[in-house]
mmCIF file of the C-alpha atoms, coordinates in Angstrom:
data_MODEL
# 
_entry.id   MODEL 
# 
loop_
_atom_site.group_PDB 
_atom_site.id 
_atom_site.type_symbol 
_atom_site.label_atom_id 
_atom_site.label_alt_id 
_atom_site.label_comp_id 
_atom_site.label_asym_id 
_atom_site.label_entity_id 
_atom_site.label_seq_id 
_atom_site.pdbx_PDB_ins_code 
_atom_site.Cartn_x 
_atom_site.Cartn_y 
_atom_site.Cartn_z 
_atom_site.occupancy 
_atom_site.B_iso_or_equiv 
_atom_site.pdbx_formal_charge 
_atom_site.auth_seq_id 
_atom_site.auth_comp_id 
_atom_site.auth_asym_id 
_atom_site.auth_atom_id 
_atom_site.pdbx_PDB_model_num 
ATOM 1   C CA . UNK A 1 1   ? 20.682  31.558  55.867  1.00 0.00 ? 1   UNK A CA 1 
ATOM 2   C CA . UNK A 1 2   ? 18.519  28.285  56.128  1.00 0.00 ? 2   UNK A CA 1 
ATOM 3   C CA . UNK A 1 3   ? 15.457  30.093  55.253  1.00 0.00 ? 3   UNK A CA 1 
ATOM 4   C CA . UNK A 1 4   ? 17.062  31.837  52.126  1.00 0.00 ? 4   UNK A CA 1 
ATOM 5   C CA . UNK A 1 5   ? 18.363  28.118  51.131  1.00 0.00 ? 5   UNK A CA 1 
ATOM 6   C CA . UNK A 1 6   ? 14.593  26.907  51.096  1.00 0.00 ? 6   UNK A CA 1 
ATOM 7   C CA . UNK A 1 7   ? 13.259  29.242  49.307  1.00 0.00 ? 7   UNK A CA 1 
ATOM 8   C CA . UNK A 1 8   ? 15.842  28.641  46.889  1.00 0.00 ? 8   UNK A CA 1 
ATOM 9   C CA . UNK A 1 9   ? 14.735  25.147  46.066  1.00 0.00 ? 9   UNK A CA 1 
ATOM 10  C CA . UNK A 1 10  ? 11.174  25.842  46.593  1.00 0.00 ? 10  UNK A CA 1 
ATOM 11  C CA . UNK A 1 11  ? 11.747  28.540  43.489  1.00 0.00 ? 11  UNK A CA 1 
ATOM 12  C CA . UNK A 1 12  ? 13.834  25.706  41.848  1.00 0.00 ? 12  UNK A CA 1 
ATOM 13  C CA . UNK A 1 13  ? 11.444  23.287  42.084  1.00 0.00 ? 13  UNK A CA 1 
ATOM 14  C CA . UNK A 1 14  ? 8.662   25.602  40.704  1.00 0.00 ? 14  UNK A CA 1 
ATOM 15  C CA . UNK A 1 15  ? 10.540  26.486  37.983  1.00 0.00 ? 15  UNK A CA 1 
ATOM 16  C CA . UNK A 1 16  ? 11.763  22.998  36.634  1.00 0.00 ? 16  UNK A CA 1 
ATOM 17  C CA . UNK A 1 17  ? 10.089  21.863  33.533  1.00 0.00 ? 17  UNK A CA 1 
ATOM 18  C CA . UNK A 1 18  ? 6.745   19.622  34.930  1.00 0.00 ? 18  UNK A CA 1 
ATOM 19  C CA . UNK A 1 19  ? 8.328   16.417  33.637  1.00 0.00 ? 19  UNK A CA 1 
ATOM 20  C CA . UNK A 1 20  ? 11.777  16.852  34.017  1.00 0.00 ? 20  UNK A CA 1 
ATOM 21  C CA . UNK A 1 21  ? 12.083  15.159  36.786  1.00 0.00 ? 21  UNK A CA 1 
ATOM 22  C CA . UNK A 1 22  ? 9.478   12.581  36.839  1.00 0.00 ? 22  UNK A CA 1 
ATOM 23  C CA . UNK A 1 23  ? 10.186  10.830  33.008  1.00 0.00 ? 23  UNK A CA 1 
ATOM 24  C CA . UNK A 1 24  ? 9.252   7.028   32.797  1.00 0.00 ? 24  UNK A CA 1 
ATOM 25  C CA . UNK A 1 25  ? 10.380  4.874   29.921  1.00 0.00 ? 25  UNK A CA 1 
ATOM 26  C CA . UNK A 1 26  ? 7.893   2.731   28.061  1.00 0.00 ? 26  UNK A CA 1 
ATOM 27  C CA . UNK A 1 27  ? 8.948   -0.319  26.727  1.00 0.00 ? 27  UNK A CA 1 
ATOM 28  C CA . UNK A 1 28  ? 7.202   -3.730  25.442  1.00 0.00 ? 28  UNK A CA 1 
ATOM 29  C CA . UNK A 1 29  ? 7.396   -5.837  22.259  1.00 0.00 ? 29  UNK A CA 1 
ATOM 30  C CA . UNK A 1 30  ? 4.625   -5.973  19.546  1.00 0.00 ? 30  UNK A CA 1 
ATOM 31  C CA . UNK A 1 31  ? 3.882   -9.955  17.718  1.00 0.00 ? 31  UNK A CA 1 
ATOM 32  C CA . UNK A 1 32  ? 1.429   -11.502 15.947  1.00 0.00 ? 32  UNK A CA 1 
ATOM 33  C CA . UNK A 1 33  ? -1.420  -13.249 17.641  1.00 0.00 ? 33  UNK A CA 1 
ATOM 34  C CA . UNK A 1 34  ? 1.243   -16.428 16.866  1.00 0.00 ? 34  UNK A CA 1 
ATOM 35  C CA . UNK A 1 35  ? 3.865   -15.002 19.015  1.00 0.00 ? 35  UNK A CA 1 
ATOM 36  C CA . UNK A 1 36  ? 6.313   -13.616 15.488  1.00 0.00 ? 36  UNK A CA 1 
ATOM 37  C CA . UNK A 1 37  ? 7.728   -10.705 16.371  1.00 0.00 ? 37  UNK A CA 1 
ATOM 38  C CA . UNK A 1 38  ? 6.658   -7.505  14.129  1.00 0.00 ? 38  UNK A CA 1 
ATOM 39  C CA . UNK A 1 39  ? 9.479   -5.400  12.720  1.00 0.00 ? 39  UNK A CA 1 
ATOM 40  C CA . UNK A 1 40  ? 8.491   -1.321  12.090  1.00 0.00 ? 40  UNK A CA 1 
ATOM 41  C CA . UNK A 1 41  ? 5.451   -0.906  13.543  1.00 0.00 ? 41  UNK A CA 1 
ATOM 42  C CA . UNK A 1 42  ? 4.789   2.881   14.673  1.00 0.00 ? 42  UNK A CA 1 
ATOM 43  C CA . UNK A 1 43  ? 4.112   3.158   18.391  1.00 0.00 ? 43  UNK A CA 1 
ATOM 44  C CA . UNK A 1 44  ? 2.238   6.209   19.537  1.00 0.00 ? 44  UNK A CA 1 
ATOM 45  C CA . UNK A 1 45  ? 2.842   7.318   23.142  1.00 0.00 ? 45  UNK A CA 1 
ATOM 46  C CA . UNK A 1 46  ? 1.232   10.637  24.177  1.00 0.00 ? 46  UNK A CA 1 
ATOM 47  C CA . UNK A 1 47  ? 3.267   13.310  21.668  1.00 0.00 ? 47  UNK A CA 1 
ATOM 48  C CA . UNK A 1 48  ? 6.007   10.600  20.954  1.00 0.00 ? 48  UNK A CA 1 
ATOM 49  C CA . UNK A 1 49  ? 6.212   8.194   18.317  1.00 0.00 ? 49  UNK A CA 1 
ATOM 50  C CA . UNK A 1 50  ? 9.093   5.033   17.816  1.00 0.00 ? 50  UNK A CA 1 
ATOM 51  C CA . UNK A 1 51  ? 9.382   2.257   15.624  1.00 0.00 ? 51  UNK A CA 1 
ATOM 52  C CA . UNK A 1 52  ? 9.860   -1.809  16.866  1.00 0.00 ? 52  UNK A CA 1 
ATOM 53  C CA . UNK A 1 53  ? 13.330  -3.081  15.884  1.00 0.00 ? 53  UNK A CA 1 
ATOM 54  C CA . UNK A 1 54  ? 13.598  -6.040  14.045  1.00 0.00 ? 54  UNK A CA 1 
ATOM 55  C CA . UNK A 1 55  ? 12.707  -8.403  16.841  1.00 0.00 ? 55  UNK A CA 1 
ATOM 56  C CA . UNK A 1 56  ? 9.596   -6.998  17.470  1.00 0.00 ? 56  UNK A CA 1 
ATOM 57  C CA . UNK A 1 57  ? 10.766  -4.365  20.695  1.00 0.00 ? 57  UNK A CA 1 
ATOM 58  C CA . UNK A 1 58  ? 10.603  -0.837  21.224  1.00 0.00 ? 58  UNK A CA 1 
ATOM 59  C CA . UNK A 1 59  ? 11.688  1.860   24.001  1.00 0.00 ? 59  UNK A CA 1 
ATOM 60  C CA . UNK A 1 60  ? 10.772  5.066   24.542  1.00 0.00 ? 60  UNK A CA 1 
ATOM 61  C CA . UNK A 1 61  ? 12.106  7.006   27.261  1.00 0.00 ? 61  UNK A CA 1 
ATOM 62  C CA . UNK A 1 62  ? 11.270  10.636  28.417  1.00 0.00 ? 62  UNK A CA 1 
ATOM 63  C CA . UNK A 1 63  ? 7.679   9.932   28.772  1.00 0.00 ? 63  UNK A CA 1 
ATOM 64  C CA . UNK A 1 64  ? 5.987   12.065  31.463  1.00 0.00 ? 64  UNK A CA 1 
ATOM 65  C CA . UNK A 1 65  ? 3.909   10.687  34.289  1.00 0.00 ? 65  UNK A CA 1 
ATOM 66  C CA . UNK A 1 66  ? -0.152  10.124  34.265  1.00 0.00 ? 66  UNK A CA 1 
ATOM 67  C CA . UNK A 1 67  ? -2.618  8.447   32.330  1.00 0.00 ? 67  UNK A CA 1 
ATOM 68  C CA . UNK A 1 68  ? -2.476  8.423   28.817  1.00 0.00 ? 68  UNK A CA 1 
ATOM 69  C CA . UNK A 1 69  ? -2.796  5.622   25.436  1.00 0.00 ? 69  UNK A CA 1 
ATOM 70  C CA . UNK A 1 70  ? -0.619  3.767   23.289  1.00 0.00 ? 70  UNK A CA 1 
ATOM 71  C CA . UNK A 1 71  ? -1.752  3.083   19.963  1.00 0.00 ? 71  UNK A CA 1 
ATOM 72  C CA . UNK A 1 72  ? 0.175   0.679   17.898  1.00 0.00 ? 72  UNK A CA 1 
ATOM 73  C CA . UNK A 1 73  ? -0.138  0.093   14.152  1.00 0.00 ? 73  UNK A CA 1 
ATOM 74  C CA . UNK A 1 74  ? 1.617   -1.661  10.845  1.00 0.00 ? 74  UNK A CA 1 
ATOM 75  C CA . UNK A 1 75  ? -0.292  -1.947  7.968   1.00 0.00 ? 75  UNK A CA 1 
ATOM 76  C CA . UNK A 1 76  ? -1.495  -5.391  7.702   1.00 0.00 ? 76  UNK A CA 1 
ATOM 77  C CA . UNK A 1 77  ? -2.404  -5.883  11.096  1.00 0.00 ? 77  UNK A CA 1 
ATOM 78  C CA . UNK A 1 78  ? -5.526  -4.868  13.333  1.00 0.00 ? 78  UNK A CA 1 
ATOM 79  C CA . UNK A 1 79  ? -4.530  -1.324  15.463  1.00 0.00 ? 79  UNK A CA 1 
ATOM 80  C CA . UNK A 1 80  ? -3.598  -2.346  18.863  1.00 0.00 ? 80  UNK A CA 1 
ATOM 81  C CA . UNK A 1 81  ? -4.048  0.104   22.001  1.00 0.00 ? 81  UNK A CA 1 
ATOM 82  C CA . UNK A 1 82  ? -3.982  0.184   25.867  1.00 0.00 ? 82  UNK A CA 1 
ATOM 83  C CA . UNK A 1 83  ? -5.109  3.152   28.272  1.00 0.00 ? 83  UNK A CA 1 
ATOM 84  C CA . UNK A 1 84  ? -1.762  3.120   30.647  1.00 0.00 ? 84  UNK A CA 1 
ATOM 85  C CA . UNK A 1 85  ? -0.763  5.102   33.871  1.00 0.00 ? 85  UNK A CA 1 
ATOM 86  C CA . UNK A 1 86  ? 2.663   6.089   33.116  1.00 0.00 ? 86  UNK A CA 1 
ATOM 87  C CA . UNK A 1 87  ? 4.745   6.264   36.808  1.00 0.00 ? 87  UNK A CA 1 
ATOM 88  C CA . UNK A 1 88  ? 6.487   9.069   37.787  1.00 0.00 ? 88  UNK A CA 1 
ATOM 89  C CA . UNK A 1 89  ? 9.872   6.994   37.026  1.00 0.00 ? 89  UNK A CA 1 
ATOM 90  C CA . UNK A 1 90  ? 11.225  3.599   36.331  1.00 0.00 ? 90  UNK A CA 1 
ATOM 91  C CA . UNK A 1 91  ? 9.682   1.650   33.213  1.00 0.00 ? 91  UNK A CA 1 
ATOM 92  C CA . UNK A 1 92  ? 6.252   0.666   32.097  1.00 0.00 ? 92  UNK A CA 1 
ATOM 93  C CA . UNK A 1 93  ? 6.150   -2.572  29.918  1.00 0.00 ? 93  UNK A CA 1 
ATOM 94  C CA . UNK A 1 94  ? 3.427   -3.107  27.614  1.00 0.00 ? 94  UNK A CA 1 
ATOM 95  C CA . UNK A 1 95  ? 3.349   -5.721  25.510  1.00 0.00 ? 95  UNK A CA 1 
ATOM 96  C CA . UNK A 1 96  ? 0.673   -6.090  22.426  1.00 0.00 ? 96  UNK A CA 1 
ATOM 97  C CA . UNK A 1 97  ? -0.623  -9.255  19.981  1.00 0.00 ? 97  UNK A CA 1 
ATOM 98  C CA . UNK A 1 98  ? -1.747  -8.078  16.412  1.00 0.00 ? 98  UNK A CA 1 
ATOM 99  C CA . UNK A 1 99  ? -4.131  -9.998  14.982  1.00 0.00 ? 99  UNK A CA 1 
ATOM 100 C CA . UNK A 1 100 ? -3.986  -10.109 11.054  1.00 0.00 ? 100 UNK A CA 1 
ATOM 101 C CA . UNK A 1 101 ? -6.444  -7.570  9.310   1.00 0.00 ? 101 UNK A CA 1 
ATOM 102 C CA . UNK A 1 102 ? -6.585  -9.098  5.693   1.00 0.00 ? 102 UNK A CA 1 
ATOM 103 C CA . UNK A 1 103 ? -9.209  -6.064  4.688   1.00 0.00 ? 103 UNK A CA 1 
ATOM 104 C CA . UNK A 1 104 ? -7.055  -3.042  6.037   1.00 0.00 ? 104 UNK A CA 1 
ATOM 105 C CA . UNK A 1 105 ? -9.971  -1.654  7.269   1.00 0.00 ? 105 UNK A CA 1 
ATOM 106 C CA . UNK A 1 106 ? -7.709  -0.540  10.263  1.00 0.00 ? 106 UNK A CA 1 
ATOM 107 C CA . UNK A 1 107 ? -5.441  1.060   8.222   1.00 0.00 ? 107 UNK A CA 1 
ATOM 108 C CA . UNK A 1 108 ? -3.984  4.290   9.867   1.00 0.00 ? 108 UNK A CA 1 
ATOM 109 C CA . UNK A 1 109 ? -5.047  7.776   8.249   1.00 0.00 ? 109 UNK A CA 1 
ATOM 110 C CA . UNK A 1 110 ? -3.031  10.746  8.770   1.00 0.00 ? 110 UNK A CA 1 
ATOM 111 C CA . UNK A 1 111 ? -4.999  13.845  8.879   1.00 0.00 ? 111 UNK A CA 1 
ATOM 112 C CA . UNK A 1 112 ? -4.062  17.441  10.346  1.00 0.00 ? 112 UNK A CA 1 
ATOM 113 C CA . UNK A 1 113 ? -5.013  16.334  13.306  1.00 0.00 ? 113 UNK A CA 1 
ATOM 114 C CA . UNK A 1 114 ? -2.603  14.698  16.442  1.00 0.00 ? 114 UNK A CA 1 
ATOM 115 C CA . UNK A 1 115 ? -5.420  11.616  17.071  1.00 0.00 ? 115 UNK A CA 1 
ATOM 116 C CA . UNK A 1 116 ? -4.718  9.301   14.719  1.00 0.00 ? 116 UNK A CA 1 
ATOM 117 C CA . UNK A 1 117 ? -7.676  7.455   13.598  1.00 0.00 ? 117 UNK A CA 1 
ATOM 118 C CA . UNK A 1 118 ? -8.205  4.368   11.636  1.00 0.00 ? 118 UNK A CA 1 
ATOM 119 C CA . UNK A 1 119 ? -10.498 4.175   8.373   1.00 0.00 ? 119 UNK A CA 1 
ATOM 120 C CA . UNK A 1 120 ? -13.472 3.209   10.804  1.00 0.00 ? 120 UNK A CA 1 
ATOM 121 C CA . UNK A 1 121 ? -13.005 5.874   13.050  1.00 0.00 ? 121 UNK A CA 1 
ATOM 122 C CA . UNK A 1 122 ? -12.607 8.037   10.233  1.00 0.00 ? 122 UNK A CA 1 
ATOM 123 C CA . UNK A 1 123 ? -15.511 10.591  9.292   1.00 0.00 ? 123 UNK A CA 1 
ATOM 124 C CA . UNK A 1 124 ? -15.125 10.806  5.477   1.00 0.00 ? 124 UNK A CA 1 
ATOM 125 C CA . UNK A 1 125 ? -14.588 8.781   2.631   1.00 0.00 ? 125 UNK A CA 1 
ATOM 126 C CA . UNK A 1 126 ? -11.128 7.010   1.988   1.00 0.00 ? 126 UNK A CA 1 
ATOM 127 C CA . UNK A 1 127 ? -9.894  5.045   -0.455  1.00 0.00 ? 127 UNK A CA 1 
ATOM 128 C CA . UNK A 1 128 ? -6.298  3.472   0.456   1.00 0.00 ? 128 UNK A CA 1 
ATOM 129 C CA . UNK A 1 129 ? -4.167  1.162   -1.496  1.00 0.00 ? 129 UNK A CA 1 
ATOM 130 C CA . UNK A 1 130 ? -0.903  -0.411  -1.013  1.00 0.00 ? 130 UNK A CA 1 
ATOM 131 C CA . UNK A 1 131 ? 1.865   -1.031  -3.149  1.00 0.00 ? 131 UNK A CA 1 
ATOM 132 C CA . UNK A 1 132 ? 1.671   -4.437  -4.153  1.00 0.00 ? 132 UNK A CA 1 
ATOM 133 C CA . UNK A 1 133 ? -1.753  -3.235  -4.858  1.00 0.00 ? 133 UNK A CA 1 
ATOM 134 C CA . UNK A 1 134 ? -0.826  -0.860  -6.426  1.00 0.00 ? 134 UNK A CA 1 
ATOM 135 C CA . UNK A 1 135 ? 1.702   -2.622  -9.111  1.00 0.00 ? 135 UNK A CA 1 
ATOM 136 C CA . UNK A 1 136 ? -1.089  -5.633  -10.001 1.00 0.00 ? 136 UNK A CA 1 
ATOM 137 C CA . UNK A 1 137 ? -3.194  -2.459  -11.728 1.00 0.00 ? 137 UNK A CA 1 
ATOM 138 C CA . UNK A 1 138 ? -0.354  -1.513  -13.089 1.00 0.00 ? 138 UNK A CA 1 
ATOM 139 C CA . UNK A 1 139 ? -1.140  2.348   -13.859 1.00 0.00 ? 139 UNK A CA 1 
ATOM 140 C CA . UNK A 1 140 ? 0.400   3.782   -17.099 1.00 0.00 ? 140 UNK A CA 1 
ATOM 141 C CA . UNK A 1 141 ? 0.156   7.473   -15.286 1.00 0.00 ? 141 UNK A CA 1 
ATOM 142 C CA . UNK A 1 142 ? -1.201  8.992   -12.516 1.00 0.00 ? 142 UNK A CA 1 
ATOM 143 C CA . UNK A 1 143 ? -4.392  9.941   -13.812 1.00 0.00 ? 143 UNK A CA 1 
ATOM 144 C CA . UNK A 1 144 ? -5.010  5.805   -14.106 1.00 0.00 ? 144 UNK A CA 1 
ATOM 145 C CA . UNK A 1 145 ? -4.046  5.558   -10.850 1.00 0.00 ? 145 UNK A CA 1 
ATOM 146 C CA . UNK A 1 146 ? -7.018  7.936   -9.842  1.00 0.00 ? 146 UNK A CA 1 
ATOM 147 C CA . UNK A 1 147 ? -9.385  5.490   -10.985 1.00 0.00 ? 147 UNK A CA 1 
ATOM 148 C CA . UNK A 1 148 ? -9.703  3.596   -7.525  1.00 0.00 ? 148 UNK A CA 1 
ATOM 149 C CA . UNK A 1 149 ? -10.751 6.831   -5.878  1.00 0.00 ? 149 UNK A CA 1 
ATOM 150 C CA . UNK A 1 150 ? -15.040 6.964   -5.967  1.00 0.00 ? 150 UNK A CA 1 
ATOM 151 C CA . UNK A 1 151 ? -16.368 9.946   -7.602  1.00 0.00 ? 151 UNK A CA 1 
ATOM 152 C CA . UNK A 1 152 ? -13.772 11.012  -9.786  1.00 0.00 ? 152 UNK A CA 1 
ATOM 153 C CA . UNK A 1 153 ? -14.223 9.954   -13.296 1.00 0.00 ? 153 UNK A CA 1 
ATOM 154 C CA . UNK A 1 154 ? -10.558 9.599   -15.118 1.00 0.00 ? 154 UNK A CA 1 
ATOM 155 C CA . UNK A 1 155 ? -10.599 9.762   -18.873 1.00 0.00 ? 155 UNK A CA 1 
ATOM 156 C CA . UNK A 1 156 ? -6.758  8.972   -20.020 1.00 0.00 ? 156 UNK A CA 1 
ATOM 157 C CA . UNK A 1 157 ? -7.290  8.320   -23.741 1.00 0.00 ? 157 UNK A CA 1 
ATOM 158 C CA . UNK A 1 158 ? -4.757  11.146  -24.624 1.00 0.00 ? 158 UNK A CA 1 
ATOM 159 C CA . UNK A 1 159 ? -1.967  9.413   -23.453 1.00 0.00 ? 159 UNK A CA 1 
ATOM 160 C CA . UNK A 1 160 ? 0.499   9.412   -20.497 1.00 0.00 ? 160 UNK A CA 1 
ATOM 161 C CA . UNK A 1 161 ? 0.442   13.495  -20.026 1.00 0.00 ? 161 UNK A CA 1 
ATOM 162 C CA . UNK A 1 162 ? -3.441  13.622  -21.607 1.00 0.00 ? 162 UNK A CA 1 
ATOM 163 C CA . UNK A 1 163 ? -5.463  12.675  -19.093 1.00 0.00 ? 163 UNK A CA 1 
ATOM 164 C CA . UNK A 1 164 ? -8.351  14.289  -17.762 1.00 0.00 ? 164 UNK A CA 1 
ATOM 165 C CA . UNK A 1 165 ? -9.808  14.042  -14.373 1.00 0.00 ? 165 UNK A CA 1 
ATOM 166 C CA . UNK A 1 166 ? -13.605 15.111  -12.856 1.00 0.00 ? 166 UNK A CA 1 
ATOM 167 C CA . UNK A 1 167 ? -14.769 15.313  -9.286  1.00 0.00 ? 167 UNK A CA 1 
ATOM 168 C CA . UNK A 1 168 ? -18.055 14.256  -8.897  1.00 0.00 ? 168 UNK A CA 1 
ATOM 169 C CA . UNK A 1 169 ? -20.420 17.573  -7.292  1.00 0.00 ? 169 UNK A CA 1 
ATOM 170 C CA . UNK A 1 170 ? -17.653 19.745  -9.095  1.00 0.00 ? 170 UNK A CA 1 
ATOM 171 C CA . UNK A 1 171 ? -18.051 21.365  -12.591 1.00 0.00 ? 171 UNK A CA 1 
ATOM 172 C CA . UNK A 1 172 ? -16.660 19.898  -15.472 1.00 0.00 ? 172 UNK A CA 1 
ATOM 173 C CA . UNK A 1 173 ? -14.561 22.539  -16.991 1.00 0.00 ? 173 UNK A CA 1 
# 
């Protein structure tokens, strides 16, 4: 009987989900180099992703056990990141201190991909604007909106719906 009992957990215990059983919870609070906390900036833990509440905090449990990165971004700010070793249980805290990145050039791209990169990291062209950007040109139509983007020439003098629109290295028909 005792030996039929141990093999019963052994097969238990092989069969349990890897990380069922040795989940962590990561948890820290994200500021500005002046110590103001920052309110919705995405945090990126392994295949998970959470936002920071309003005073700058965030949570995230259910995170498996190992080594593995946090990246941490909001537009406006420099990317922030940290190689951890998530233990097998109990909670991690990592705190991080954005510095202001007037130029965006750290601003997140979303690609296909599950790394996110920033526009540095980034292989191929990118041309990003925000909104408040995005109301000072104040576009009459999409096509004028186009404009920012290098190597597309935009000619909208038909009107809202008349625009026309050319990739550069493409044919013009």
């Amino acid at each position: 009987m005792h030996g039929t009992v141990v093999r019963f957990l052994v097969v238990a215990l092989l069969l349990a989900p890897v990380g069922a059983w040795a989940d962590a919870t990561i948890s820290g609070t994200v500021t500005t180099e002046d110590g103001a906390p920052i309110a919705g900036a995405s945090v990126f833990i392994g295949d998970f992703e959470t936002q920071t509440a309003g005073d700058g905090t965030y949570s995230q449990p259910g995170v498996p056990a190992g080594p593995g990165f946090i990246v941490v971004f909001k537009e406006g700010f420099r990317t922030g990141t940290s190689e951890v070793t998530v233990p097998a249980s109990g909670t991690l805290t990592e705190d991080f201190r954005l510095a202001v990145d007037l130029l965006y050039s750290d601003t997140l791209v979303v690609t296909g991909t599950r790394n996110p990169q920033t526009k540095r990291e980034s292989s191929v062209s990118i041309t990003t604007m925000n909104a408040e950007q995005i109301e000072v040109r104040a576009p009459r139509s999409t096509a004028d909106l186009l404009r920012v983007i290098p190597g597309f020439y935009v000619e909208s003098s038909g009107g809202e719906v008349g625009g026309n629109l050319w990739a550069r290295g493409l044919p013009a028909d």
